[in-house]
XYZ file of C-alpha atoms in Angstrom:
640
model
C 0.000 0.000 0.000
C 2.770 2.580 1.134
C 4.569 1.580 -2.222
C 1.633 2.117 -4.274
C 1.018 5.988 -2.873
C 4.866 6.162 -3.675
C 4.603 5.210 -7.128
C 1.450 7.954 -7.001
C 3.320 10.834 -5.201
C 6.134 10.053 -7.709
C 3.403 10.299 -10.430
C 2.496 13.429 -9.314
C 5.662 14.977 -8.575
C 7.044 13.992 -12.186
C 3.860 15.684 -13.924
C 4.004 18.933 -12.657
C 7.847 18.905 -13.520
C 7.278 17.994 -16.855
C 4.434 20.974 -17.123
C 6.156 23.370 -15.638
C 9.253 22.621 -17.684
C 7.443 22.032 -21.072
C 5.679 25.982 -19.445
C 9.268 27.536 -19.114
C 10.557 26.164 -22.821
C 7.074 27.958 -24.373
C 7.993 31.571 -22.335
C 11.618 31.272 -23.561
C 10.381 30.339 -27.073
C 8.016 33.453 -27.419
C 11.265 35.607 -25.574
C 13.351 34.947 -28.568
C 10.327 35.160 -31.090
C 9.903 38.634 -29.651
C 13.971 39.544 -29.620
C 14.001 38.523 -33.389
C 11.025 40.632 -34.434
C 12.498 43.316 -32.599
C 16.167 42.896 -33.988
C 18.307 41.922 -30.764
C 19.504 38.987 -32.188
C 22.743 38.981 -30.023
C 19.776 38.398 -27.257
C 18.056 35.913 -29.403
C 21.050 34.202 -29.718
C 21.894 33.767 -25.748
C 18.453 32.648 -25.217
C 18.885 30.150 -27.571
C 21.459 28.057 -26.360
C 18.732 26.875 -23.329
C 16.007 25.656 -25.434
C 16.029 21.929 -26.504
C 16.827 20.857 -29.937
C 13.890 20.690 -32.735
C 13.269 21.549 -36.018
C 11.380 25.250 -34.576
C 14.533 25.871 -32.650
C 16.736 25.203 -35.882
C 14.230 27.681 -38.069
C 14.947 30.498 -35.366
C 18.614 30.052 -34.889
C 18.200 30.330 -39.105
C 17.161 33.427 -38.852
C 18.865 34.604 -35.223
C 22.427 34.124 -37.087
C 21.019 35.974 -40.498
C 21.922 32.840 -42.465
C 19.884 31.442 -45.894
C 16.124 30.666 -44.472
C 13.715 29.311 -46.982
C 10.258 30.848 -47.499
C 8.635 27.597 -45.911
C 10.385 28.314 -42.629
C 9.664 32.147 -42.478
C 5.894 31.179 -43.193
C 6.278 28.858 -40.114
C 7.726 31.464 -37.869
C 5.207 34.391 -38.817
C 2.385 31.688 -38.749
C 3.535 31.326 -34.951
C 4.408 34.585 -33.428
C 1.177 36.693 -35.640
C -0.890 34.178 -33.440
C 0.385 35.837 -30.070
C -1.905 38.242 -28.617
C 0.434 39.832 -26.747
C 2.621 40.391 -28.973
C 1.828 43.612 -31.215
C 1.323 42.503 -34.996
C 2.522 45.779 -36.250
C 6.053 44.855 -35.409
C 5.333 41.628 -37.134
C 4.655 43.399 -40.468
C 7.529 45.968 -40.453
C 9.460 42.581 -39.899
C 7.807 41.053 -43.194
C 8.490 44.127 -44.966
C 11.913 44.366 -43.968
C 13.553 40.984 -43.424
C 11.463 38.912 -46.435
C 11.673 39.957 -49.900
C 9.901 39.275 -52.968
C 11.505 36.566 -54.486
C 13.436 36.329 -57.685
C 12.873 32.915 -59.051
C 10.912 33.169 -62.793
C 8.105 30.215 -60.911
C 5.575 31.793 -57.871
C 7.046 30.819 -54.458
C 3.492 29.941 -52.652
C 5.101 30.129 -49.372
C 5.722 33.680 -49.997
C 2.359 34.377 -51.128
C 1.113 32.747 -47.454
C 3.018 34.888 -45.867
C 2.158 37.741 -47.619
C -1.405 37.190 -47.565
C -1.272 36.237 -43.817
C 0.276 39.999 -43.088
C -2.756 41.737 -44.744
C -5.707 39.695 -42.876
C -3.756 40.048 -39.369
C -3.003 44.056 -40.555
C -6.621 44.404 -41.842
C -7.758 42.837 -38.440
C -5.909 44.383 -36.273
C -3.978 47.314 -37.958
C -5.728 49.285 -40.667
C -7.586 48.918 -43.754
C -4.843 51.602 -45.774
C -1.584 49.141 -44.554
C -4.049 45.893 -45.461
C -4.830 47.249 -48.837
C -0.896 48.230 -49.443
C 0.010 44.871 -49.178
C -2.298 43.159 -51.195
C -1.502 45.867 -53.539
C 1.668 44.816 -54.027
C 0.829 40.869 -53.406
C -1.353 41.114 -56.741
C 1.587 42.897 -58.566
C 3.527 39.743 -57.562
C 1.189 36.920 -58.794
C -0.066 38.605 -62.117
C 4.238 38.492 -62.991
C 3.438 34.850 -63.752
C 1.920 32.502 -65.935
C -2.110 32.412 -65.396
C -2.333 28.934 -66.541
C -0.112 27.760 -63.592
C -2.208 25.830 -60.988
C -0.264 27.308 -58.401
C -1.024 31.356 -59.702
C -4.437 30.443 -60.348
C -5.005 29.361 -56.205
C -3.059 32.215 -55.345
C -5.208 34.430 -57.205
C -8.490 32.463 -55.304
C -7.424 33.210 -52.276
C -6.784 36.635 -52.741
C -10.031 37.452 -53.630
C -10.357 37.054 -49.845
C -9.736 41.004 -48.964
C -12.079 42.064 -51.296
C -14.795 39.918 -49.747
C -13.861 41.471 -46.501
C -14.293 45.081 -47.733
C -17.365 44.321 -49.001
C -19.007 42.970 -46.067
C -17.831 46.225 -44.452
C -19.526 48.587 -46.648
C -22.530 46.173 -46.064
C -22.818 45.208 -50.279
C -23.970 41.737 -49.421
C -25.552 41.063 -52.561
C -21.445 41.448 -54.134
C -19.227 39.699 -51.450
C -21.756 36.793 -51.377
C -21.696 36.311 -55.115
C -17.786 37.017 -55.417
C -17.616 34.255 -52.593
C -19.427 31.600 -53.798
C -17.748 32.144 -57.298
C -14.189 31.842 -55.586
C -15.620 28.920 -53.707
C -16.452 27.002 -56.748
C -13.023 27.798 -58.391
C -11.959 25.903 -55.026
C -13.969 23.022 -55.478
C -12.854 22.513 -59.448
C -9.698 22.805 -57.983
C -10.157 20.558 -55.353
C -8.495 22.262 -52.961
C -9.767 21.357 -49.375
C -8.044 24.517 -47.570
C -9.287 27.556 -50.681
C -13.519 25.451 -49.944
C -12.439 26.324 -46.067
C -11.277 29.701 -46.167
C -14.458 30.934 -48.179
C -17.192 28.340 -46.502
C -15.808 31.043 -43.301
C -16.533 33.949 -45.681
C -19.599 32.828 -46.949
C -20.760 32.346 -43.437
C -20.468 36.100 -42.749
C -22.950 37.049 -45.444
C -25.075 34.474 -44.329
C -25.192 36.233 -41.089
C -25.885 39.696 -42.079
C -28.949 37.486 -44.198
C -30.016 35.648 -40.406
C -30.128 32.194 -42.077
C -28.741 30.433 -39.045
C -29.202 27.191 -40.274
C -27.612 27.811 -42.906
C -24.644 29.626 -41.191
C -24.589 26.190 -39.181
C -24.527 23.941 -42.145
C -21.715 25.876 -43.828
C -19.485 25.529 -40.723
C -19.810 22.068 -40.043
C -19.282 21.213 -43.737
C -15.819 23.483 -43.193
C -14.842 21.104 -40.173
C -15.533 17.944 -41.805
C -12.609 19.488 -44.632
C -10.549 19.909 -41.592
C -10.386 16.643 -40.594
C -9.091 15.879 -44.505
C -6.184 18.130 -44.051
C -2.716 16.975 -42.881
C -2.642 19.192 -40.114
C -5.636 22.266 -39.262
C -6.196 25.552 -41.622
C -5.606 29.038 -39.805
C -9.844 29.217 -40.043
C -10.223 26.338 -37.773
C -10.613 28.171 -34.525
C -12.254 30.880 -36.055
C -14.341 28.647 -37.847
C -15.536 27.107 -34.374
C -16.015 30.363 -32.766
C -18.779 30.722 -35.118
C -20.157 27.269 -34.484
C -20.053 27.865 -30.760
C -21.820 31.099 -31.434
C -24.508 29.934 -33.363
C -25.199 26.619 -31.083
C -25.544 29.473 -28.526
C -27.846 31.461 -29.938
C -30.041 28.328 -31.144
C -30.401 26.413 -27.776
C -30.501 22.977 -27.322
C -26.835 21.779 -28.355
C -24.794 22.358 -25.026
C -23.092 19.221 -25.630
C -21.970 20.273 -29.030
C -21.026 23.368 -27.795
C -19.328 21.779 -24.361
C -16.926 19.899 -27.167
C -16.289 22.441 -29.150
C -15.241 25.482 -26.177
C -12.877 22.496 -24.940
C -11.266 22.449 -28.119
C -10.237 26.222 -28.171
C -9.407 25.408 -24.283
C -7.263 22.583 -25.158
C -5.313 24.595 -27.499
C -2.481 26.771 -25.718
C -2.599 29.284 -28.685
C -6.400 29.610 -28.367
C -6.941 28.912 -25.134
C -7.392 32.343 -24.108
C -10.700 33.159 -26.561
C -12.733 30.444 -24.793
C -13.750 32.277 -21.663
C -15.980 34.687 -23.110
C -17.642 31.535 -24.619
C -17.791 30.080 -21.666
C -19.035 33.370 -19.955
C -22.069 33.173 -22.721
C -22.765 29.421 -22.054
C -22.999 30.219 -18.889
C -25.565 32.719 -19.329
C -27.771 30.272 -21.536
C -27.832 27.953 -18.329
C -30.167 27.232 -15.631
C -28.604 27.842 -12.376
C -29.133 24.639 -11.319
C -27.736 23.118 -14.427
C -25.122 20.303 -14.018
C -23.246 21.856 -16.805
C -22.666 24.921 -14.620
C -21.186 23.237 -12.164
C -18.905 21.338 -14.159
C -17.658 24.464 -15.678
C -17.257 26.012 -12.219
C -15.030 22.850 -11.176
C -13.110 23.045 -14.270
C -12.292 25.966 -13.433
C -12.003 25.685 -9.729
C -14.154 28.154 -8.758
C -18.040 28.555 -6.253
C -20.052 30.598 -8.171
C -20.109 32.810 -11.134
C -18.759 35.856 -10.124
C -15.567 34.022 -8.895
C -15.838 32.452 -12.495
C -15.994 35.697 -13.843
C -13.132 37.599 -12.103
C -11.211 34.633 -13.046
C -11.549 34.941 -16.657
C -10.951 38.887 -16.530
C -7.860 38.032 -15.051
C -6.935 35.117 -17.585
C -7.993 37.368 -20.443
C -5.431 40.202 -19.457
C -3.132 39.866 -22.316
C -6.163 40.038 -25.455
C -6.872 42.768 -27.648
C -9.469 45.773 -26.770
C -11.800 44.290 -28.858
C -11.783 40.554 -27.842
C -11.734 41.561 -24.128
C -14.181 43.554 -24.680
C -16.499 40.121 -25.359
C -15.109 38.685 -22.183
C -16.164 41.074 -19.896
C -19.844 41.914 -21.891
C -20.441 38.235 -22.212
C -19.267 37.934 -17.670
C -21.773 40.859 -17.548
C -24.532 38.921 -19.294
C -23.659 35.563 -17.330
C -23.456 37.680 -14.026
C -26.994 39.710 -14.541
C -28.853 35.947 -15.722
C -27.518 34.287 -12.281
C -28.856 36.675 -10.236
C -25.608 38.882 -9.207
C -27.091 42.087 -10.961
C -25.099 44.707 -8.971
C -22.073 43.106 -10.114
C -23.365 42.470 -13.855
C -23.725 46.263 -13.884
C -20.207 46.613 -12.819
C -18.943 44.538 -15.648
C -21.256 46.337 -18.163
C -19.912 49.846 -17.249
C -16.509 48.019 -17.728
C -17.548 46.976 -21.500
C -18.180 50.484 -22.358
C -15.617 52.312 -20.936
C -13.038 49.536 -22.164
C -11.586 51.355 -24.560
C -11.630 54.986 -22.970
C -9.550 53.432 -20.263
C -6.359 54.496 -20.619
C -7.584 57.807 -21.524
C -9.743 58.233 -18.909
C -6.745 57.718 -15.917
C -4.733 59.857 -17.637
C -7.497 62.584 -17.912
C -8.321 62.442 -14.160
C -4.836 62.926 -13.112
C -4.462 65.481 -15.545
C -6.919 67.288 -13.640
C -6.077 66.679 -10.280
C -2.771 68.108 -11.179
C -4.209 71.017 -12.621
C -6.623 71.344 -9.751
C -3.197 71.605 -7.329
C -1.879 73.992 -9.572
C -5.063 76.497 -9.424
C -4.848 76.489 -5.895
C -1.162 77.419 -5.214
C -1.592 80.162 -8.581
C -5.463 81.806 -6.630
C -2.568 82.843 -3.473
C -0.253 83.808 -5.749
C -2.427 85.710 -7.598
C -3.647 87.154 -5.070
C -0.324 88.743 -4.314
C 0.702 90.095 -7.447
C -2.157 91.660 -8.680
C -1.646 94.568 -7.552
C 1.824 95.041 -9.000
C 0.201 93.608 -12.069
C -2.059 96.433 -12.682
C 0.445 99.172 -11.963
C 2.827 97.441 -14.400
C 1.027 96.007 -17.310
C 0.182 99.195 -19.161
C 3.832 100.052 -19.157
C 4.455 96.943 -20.300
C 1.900 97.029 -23.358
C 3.343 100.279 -24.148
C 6.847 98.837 -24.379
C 6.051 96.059 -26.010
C 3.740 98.366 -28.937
C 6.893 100.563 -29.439
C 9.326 97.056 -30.033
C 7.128 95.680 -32.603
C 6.663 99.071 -34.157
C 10.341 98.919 -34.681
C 10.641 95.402 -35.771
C 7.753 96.354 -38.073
C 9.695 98.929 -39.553
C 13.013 97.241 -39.803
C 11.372 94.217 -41.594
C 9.634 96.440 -43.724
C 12.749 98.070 -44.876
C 14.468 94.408 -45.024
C 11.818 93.370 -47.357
C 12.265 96.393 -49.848
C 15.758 95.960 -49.978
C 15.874 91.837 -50.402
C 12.881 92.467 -53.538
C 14.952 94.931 -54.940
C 17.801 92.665 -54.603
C 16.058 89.366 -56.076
C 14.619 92.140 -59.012
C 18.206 92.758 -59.668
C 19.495 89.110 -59.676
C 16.416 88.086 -61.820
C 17.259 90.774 -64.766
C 21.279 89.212 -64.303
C 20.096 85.374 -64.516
C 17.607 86.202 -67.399
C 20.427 88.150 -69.446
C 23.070 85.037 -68.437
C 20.093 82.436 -69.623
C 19.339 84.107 -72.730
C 23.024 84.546 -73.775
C 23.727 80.479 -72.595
C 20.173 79.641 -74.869
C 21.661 81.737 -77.690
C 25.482 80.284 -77.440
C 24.019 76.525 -77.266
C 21.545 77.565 -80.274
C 24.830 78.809 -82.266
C 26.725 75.419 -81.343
C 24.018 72.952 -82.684
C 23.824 75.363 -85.507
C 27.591 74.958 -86.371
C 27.776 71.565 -85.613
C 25.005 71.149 -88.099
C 27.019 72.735 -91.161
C 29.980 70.999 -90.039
C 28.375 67.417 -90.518
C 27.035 69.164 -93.795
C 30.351 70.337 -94.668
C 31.384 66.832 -93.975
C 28.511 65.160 -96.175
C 29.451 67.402 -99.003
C 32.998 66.010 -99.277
C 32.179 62.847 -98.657
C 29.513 63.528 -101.529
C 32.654 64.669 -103.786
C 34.610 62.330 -102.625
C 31.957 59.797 -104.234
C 32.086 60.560 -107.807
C 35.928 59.640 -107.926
C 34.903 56.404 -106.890
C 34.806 53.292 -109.222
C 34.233 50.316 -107.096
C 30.802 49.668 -106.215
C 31.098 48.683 -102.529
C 33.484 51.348 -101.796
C 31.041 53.850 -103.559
C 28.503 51.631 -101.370
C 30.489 52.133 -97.659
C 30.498 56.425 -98.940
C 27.205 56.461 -99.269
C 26.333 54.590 -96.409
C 28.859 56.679 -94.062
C 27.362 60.158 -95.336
C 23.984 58.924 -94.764
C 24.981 58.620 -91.143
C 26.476 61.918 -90.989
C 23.158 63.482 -93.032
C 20.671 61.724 -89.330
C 22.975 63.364 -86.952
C 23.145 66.746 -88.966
C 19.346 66.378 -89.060
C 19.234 65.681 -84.853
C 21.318 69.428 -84.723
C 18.868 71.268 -87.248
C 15.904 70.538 -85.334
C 17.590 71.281 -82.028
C 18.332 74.500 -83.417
C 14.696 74.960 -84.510
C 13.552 73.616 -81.510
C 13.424 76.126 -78.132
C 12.874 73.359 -75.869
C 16.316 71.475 -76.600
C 14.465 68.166 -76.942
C 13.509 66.523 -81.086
C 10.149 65.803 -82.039
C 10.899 62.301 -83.526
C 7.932 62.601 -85.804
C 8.648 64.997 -87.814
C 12.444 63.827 -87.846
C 11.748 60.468 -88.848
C 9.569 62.290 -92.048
C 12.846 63.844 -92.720
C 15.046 60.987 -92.646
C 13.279 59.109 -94.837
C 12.612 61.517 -97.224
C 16.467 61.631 -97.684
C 16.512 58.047 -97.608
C 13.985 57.931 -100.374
C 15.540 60.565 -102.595
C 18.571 58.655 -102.563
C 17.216 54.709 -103.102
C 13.843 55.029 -104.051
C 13.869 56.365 -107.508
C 12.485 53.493 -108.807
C 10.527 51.487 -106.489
C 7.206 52.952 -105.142
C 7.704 52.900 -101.226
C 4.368 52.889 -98.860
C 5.768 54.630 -95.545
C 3.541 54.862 -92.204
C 5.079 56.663 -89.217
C 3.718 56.135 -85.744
C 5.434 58.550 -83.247
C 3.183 61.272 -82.544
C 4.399 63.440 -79.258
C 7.896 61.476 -79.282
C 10.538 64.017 -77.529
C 14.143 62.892 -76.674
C 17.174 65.386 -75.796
C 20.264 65.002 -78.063
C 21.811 61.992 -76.048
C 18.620 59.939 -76.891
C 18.102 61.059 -80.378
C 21.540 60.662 -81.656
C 22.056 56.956 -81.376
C 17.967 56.468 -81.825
C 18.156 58.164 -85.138
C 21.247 56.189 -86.689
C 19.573 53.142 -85.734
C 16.145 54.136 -87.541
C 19.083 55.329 -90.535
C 20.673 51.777 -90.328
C 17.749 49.668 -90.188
C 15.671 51.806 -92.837
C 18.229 51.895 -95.298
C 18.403 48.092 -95.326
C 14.895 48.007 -95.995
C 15.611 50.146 -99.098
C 18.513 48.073 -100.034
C 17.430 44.642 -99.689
C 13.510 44.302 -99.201
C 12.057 46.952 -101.708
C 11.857 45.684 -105.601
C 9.680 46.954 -108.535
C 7.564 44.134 -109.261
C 5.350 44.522 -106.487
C 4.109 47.160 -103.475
C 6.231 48.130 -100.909
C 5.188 48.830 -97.560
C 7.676 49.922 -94.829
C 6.265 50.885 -91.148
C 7.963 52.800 -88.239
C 6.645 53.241 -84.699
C 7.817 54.408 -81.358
C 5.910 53.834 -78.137
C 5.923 54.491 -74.567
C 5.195 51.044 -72.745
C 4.061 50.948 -69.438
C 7.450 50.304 -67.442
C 8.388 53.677 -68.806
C 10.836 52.489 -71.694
C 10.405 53.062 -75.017
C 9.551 50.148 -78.133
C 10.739 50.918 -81.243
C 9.491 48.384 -84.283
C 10.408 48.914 -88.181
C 9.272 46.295 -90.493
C 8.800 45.895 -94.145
C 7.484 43.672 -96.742
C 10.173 42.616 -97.933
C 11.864 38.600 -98.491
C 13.068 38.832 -94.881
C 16.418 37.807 -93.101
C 17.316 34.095 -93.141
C 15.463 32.223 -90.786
C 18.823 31.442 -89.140
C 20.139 34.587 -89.168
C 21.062 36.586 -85.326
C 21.272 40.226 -85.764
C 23.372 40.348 -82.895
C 26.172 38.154 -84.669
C 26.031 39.711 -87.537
C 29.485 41.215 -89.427
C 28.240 43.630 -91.394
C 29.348 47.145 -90.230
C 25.534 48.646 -90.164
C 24.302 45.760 -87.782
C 27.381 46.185 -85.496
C 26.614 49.292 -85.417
C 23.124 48.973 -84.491
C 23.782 46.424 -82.085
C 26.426 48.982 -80.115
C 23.651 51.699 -80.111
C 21.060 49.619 -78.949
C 23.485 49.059 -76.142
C 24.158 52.392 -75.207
C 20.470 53.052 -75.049
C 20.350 50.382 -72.415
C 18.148 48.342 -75.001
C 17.485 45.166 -76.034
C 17.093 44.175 -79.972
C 15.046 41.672 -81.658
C 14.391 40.389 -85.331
C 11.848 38.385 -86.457
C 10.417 37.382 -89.862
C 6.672 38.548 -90.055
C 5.615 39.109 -93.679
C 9.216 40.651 -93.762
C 11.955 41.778 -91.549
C 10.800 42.909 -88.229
C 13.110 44.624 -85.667
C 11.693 45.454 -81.953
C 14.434 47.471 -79.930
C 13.313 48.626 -76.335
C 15.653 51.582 -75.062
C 15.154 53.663 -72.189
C 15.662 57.819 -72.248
C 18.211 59.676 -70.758
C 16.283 60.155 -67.253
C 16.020 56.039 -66.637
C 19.460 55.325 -67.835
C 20.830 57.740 -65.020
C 18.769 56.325 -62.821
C 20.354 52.748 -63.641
C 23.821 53.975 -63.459
């Protein structure tokens, strides 16, 4: 017998150990959580040399020591600590947006999206709507990068849709959330995707209480907890998802032993064990008071009656939110007024509504007792000086009149003198910018007849020429000379210092024309209305168009047949520029690489492109095609 209450002792003994212990290794967990979200790693670091080996403990030394963590494992981490009430979940998100980047890898990294779309329902929750809305901002940026056939970007974009469903059930449009939720929901089911049917079954059954079907509200989340039990391990909706159940049961009567099972699960659960004593608080005011179910929730919870039950759970609830212990001390108010103790339910309602004027409150009434003392000492005081008060202040008034009459005046004159100052300066800088706007004019314009001068002997130069690809290479070299005289004419022309490619393109190929069109009837379109670029830009730009367009002229136009040549210039949307010429010509060989070529105009080309910060390709569509994106001289600073 003696050995037997041993053994039991023992038992006992070893128990509470192990609880405390397994206690101790959760607070030191959620320490170092808290020194990594906070960045005093060095701290993290000491703490972690006391916790026992697992794969959690590996993740945060990971990310402790700032060494290669994968998505998978942040997800894991965030997933964790954003679960902690007391633990503030805007320090959690400047975290995200600091520490985890948007990855670089050409296929969607789900793991990222998770993460990502975890941080806007905990900011939207518990933040702001503006921060929420941010970060599925950029979240939809990231998804739409990639393929929208993938199986992977088409659930991401699902569950997405989840923050607009929110907004819409807070601007009350029930009739548009529900529908946009049950169309996501069937996208989930096609997709047979257990977790997406989960997330908007929870959705759906916020509509369907803003409709009262509570049967239907019932039916939705059971069928979400029977997809549960399909999962490897439970959604982030399944507490939330029995919250409502719990509610609902509530409000129905008649299920307390559904209910009873379901509370114990949130009380079971260290992470939610805090949210189930405001639903024990409201079962508790559903009961008789002689119900046997009130007194084993009073035992569970070692307590006599219910307002010991009820002071308990204000204390346990300490560490929620404003808004979730807010529902533990209305719901101890209701349970307190329905078993009779109605001075105390009173208490506990005044509590619910001054809950969140709290803090303001104490400060307020110290503010004024303070100011109270302060009246007091000032009404003696007062008292006192008066008299010397009166005597003095017009004296003082008087004093103080004449002083700002004579900072009036000396400001005054300040003024006048600074504007006449600035008046002067203005006539000197508009003289200097005029004679600078002149002396640039007069340098495009010489540099323009020197390029002419150049052309012309080049030009002479030709007719002593015999061989044809020597007269060939002439030509070709005072062509190039003739586009970058043309960039300096219309800068002279121009007062704004920047070409209007439209009308230089016109030009160019009416040069072009003159010289190889004689014969052959050329078709020319030019797409580039409003198309301005400063002499860096057009230079280059305008002895590709010269290189590519004289090709065209060379080797795609004949006389059997209608030519058609087409030149565009766009703005695309990232801010750089497309330029496409094509013809109808026979086309380049199908196995022919522009940027290999050997010819001297295609080098060329390919070296411009470059120093535009460009890309170039050629295709055969109906002819030679060439696509060259180039940025301006603003975005290639900005990349250098």
């Amino acid at each position: 017998m003696k050995f037997t209450l041993h053994i039991f002792i023992f038992f006992l003994v070893f128990t509470s150990y192990a609880q405390k212990t397994a206690s101790t290794a959760a607070i030191e967990i959620h320490k170092i959580e808290e020194f990594i979200i906070e960045n005093k790693l060095d701290s993290a670091k000491y703490y972690l040399k006391d916790i026992k080996e697992d794969a959690y403990k590996k993740i945060l030394g990971k990310i402790a020591k700032k060494e290669a963590v994968s998505y998978a494992d942040y997800y894991q981490f965030i997933a964790k600590i954003g679960d902690r009430q007391s633990v503030e979940y805007k320090k959690v998100s400047n975290f995200i947006n600091t520490i985890i980047k948007e990855p670089k890898e050409k296929k969607i990294d789900v793991d990222y999206v998770n993460i990502k779309w975890l941080q806007v329902s905990k900011l939207r929750d518990e933040v702001g709507l503006d921060e929420a809305s941010n970060i599925q901002n950029s979240l939809e940026s990231y998804v739409n990068k990639f393929d929208a056939k993938d199986i992977n970007v088409i659930k991401a974009k699902v569950k997405l849709t989840t923050h607009a469903c929110v907004l819409f059930q807070i601007q009350q449009d029930i009739k548009n959330g529900k529908a946009l939720v049950l169309k996501s929901l069937e996208t989930a089911k096609k997709l047979n995707d257990k977790e997406l049917q989960i997330i908007f079954l929870y959705h759906l059954s916020d509509f369907l209480v803003e409709e009262r079907k509570l049967q239907e509200y019932i039916d939705v989340s059971e069928e979400s907890l029977l997809l549960e039990k399909e999962l490897p391990q439970n959604s982030s909706y399944y507490f939330s998802t029995i919250q409502h159940l719990i509610d609902a049961y509530i409000y129905k009567g008649n299920n307390n032993e559904r209910v009873v099972a379901l509370i114990n699960t949130l009380y079971n659960n260290a992470s939610t064990k805090v949210f189930s004593y405001s639903l024990y608080a409201q079962l508790i005011s559903n009961l008789d008071k002689k119900s046997p179910l009130k007194k084993e929730i009073l035992n569970k919870f070692e307590v006599k009656n219910v307002k010991d039950l009820v002071s308990k759970f204000e204390i346990l609830g300490k560490d929620l939110n404003s808004n979730d212990f807010y529902h533990v001390v209305n719901a101890s108010s209701q349970a307190l007024a329905s078993h009779g103790f109605y001075n105390e339910a009173i208490t506990y309602k005044d509590k619910a509504i001054q809950l969140t004027r709290k803090i303001y409150s104490t400060e307020l009434s110290e503010s004024l007792a303070n100011y109270k003392t302060e009246i007091a000492v000032k009404e003696k005081e007062k008292e006192i000086t008066h008299e010397k008060e009166k005597t003095t202040l017009y004296g003082v008034i008087a004093l103080l009149a004449f002083v700002l009459f004579l900072i009036t005046l000396f400001v005054l004159r300040k003024i006048k003198k600074q504007s006449r100052e600035l008046s002067e300066k203005n006539i000197v800088i508009k003289k200097n910018l005029k004679e600078k706007e002149l002396l640039v004019k007069e340098v495009h314009h010489r540099v323009k007849n020197n390029f002419q001068i150049v052309a012309s002997l080049l030009e002479l130069q030709t007719k002593g020429i015999e061989d044809e690809r020597a007269l060939e290479l002439a030509n070709e070299g005072k062509n190039r000379v003739k586009s970058m005289a043309l960039i300096h004419q219309k800068l002279y022309q121009n007062e704004t210092g920047l070409i209007d490619f439209d009308e230089y393109i016109k030009l160019l190929i009416g040069e072009l024309s003159s010289l190889y069109s004689s014969s052959n009837n050329v078709k020319t379109s030019i797409d580039s209305e409003d198309m301005m670029f400063d002499v860096d830009t057009a230079i280059p730009l305008g002895l590709i168009i010269n290189e590519i367009i004289t090709n065209s002229y060379k080797y795609a136009f004949r006389n059997d047949k209608e030519n058609n040549l087409s030149i565009s210039i766009h703005k695309e949307k990232n801010e750089d520029y497309k330029l496409v010429i094509e013809d109808n010509g026979p086309g380049l060989a199908n196995n022919f690489d522009a940027k290999k070529a050997k010819s001297l105009g295609l080098r060329l080309v390919n070296r411009l492109v470059k120093q535009l910060h460009g890309t170039l390709k050629q295709t055969n569509s109906k002819g030679a095609k060439f696509e060259i994106y180039f940025k301006d001289s603003n975005a290639r600073q900005l990349v250098n």
